[in-house]
């Protein structure tokens, strides 16, 4: 059983590693997409301006780099089973927030929202898998023990 769990964990992590890399390789396209959906709150706008001035990059570009890096690092850590619970928790928060921000299927009429709804449901499934990684943890144990907790 541990070999299957390890193989599944590696295959699952490929999703985050690949999407993080595509965010970094197509950074401007990712930043443009982020700019259409994310607005910097007024409370932190002065600080964002200072960071933009210091880095000579826009906030969406900085977010694209940060999110791409987070996905790659979290994917690698989950695949290597090093801090997997912590990184799974980070990815649960990230996937949940990005689903709410980027997949607004509730604002579209039913025939037109099918693709967006399916993408949101895929993200919900990914969150479920991340919860399983959090629940399984680092130590190997028998399936009876793991499911006997419920």
Short mmCIF file of C-alpha atoms in Angstrom, two decimals:
data_model
loop_
_atom_site.label_atom_id
_atom_site.label_comp_id
_atom_site.label_asym_id
_atom_site.label_seq_id
_atom_site.Cartn_x
_atom_site.Cartn_y
_atom_site.Cartn_z
CA UNK A 1 0.00 0.00 0.00
CA UNK A 2 2.74 2.61 0.79
CA UNK A 3 4.15 2.28 -2.76
CA UNK A 4 0.74 3.12 -4.26
CA UNK A 5 0.37 6.09 -1.92
CA UNK A 6 3.82 7.37 -2.85
CA UNK A 7 3.16 6.92 -6.57
CA UNK A 8 -0.23 8.64 -6.27
CA UNK A 9 1.28 11.50 -4.29
CA UNK A 10 3.92 12.04 -6.99
CA UNK A 11 1.38 11.92 -9.81
CA UNK A 12 -0.89 14.33 -7.92
CA UNK A 13 1.97 16.77 -7.31
CA UNK A 14 2.76 16.91 -11.04
CA UNK A 15 -0.40 18.99 -11.45
CA UNK A 16 0.92 21.76 -9.19
CA UNK A 17 4.47 21.61 -10.53
CA UNK A 18 3.26 21.92 -14.12
CA UNK A 19 0.74 24.71 -13.50
CA UNK A 20 3.26 26.63 -11.39
CA UNK A 21 5.84 26.38 -14.16
CA UNK A 22 3.37 27.54 -16.80
CA UNK A 23 2.52 30.54 -14.62
CA UNK A 24 6.18 31.48 -14.49
CA UNK A 25 6.94 30.80 -18.16
CA UNK A 26 3.90 32.78 -19.31
CA UNK A 27 4.19 35.37 -16.56
CA UNK A 28 2.75 38.31 -18.48
CA UNK A 29 -0.33 36.36 -19.59
CA UNK A 30 -0.82 35.16 -16.00
CA UNK A 31 -0.39 38.71 -14.69
CA UNK A 32 -2.92 40.03 -17.21
CA UNK A 33 -5.43 37.39 -16.12
CA UNK A 34 -4.83 38.18 -12.44
CA UNK A 35 -5.27 41.89 -13.15
CA UNK A 36 -8.77 41.28 -14.52
CA UNK A 37 -9.93 39.49 -11.36
CA UNK A 38 -7.94 40.81 -8.39
CA UNK A 39 -8.14 44.32 -6.99
CA UNK A 40 -5.66 45.51 -4.37
CA UNK A 41 -7.56 46.61 -1.23
CA UNK A 42 -7.28 50.28 -0.31
CA UNK A 43 -5.78 49.42 3.09
CA UNK A 44 -2.68 47.88 1.52
CA UNK A 45 -2.52 49.95 -1.68
CA UNK A 46 0.26 52.28 -0.39
CA UNK A 47 2.39 49.29 0.56
CA UNK A 48 1.74 47.63 -2.79
CA UNK A 49 2.88 50.83 -4.52
CA UNK A 50 6.11 50.82 -2.50
CA UNK A 51 6.78 47.21 -3.47
CA UNK A 52 5.97 47.96 -7.12
CA UNK A 53 8.41 50.89 -7.07
CA UNK A 54 11.14 48.84 -5.39
CA UNK A 55 10.82 45.89 -7.78
CA UNK A 56 9.80 47.77 -10.95
CA UNK A 57 7.01 45.22 -11.40
CA UNK A 58 3.25 45.49 -11.11
CA UNK A 59 1.30 43.79 -8.34
CA UNK A 60 -0.21 41.22 -10.76
CA UNK A 61 3.29 40.32 -11.97
CA UNK A 62 4.49 39.88 -8.39
CA UNK A 63 1.43 37.74 -7.63
CA UNK A 64 2.09 35.61 -10.71
CA UNK A 65 5.66 34.96 -9.55
CA UNK A 66 4.58 34.25 -5.96
CA UNK A 67 1.76 31.91 -6.99
CA UNK A 68 3.87 30.07 -9.55
CA UNK A 69 6.63 29.62 -6.99
CA UNK A 70 4.15 28.46 -4.35
CA UNK A 71 2.70 25.85 -6.68
CA UNK A 72 6.11 24.49 -7.68
CA UNK A 73 7.44 24.37 -4.12
CA UNK A 74 4.24 22.88 -2.70
CA UNK A 75 4.10 20.31 -5.49
CA UNK A 76 7.68 19.25 -4.88
CA UNK A 77 7.20 19.05 -1.11
CA UNK A 78 4.03 16.99 -1.48
CA UNK A 79 5.75 14.67 -3.98
CA UNK A 80 8.76 14.24 -1.69
CA UNK A 81 6.50 13.90 1.37
CA UNK A 82 8.44 16.59 3.20
CA UNK A 83 6.10 18.89 5.11
CA UNK A 84 3.26 17.45 3.05
CA UNK A 85 0.55 18.31 5.58
CA UNK A 86 1.64 21.94 5.80
CA UNK A 87 1.92 22.39 2.05
CA UNK A 88 -1.38 20.58 1.51
CA UNK A 89 -3.00 23.06 3.90
CA UNK A 90 -1.45 25.98 1.99
CA UNK A 91 -2.72 24.55 -1.28
CA UNK A 92 -6.22 24.02 0.16
CA UNK A 93 -6.40 27.71 1.00
CA UNK A 94 -4.89 28.71 -2.37
CA UNK A 95 -7.18 26.47 -4.45
CA UNK A 96 -10.28 27.52 -2.47
CA UNK A 97 -9.53 31.24 -2.84
CA UNK A 98 -8.66 30.94 -6.52
CA UNK A 99 -11.85 28.96 -7.17
CA UNK A 100 -13.98 31.68 -5.62
CA UNK A 101 -12.10 34.49 -7.41
CA UNK A 102 -11.68 32.98 -10.87
CA UNK A 103 -14.58 30.56 -11.39
CA UNK A 104 -17.71 32.65 -10.81
CA UNK A 105 -20.15 30.17 -12.35
CA UNK A 106 -22.98 31.56 -10.21
CA UNK A 107 -22.92 34.78 -12.25
CA UNK A 108 -23.51 32.96 -15.55
CA UNK A 109 -26.62 31.41 -17.02
CA UNK A 110 -26.78 27.57 -16.86
CA UNK A 111 -25.94 26.54 -20.42
CA UNK A 112 -23.02 28.96 -20.62
CA UNK A 113 -21.53 28.13 -17.24
CA UNK A 114 -20.93 24.42 -17.88
CA UNK A 115 -17.16 24.64 -18.49
CA UNK A 116 -16.58 27.00 -15.59
CA UNK A 117 -18.72 24.83 -13.30
CA UNK A 118 -16.78 21.71 -14.26
CA UNK A 119 -13.49 23.53 -13.58
CA UNK A 120 -14.78 24.61 -10.17
CA UNK A 121 -15.83 21.03 -9.40
CA UNK A 122 -12.37 19.81 -10.44
CA UNK A 123 -10.88 22.26 -7.96
CA UNK A 124 -13.25 20.92 -5.32
CA UNK A 125 -11.95 17.42 -6.06
CA UNK A 126 -8.37 18.66 -5.77
CA UNK A 127 -9.23 20.14 -2.36
CA UNK A 128 -10.59 16.73 -1.36
CA UNK A 129 -7.36 15.03 -2.40
CA UNK A 130 -5.37 17.62 -0.45
CA UNK A 131 -7.46 16.85 2.63
CA UNK A 132 -6.63 13.17 2.15
CA UNK A 133 -2.93 14.04 2.04
CA UNK A 134 -3.37 16.01 5.25
CA UNK A 135 -5.22 13.13 6.89
CA UNK A 136 -2.81 10.43 5.78
CA UNK A 137 0.24 12.33 6.96
CA UNK A 138 3.86 11.25 6.78
CA UNK A 139 3.80 8.03 8.78
CA UNK A 140 2.57 4.89 7.11
CA UNK A 141 -0.21 3.04 8.88
CA UNK A 142 -2.71 0.40 8.00
CA UNK A 143 -5.92 1.28 6.17
CA UNK A 144 -7.98 -0.05 9.07
CA UNK A 145 -6.34 2.37 11.47
CA UNK A 146 -6.67 5.27 9.05
CA UNK A 147 -10.35 4.73 8.43
CA UNK A 148 -11.13 3.63 11.96
CA UNK A 149 -10.74 7.23 13.14
CA UNK A 150 -13.89 8.37 11.36
#
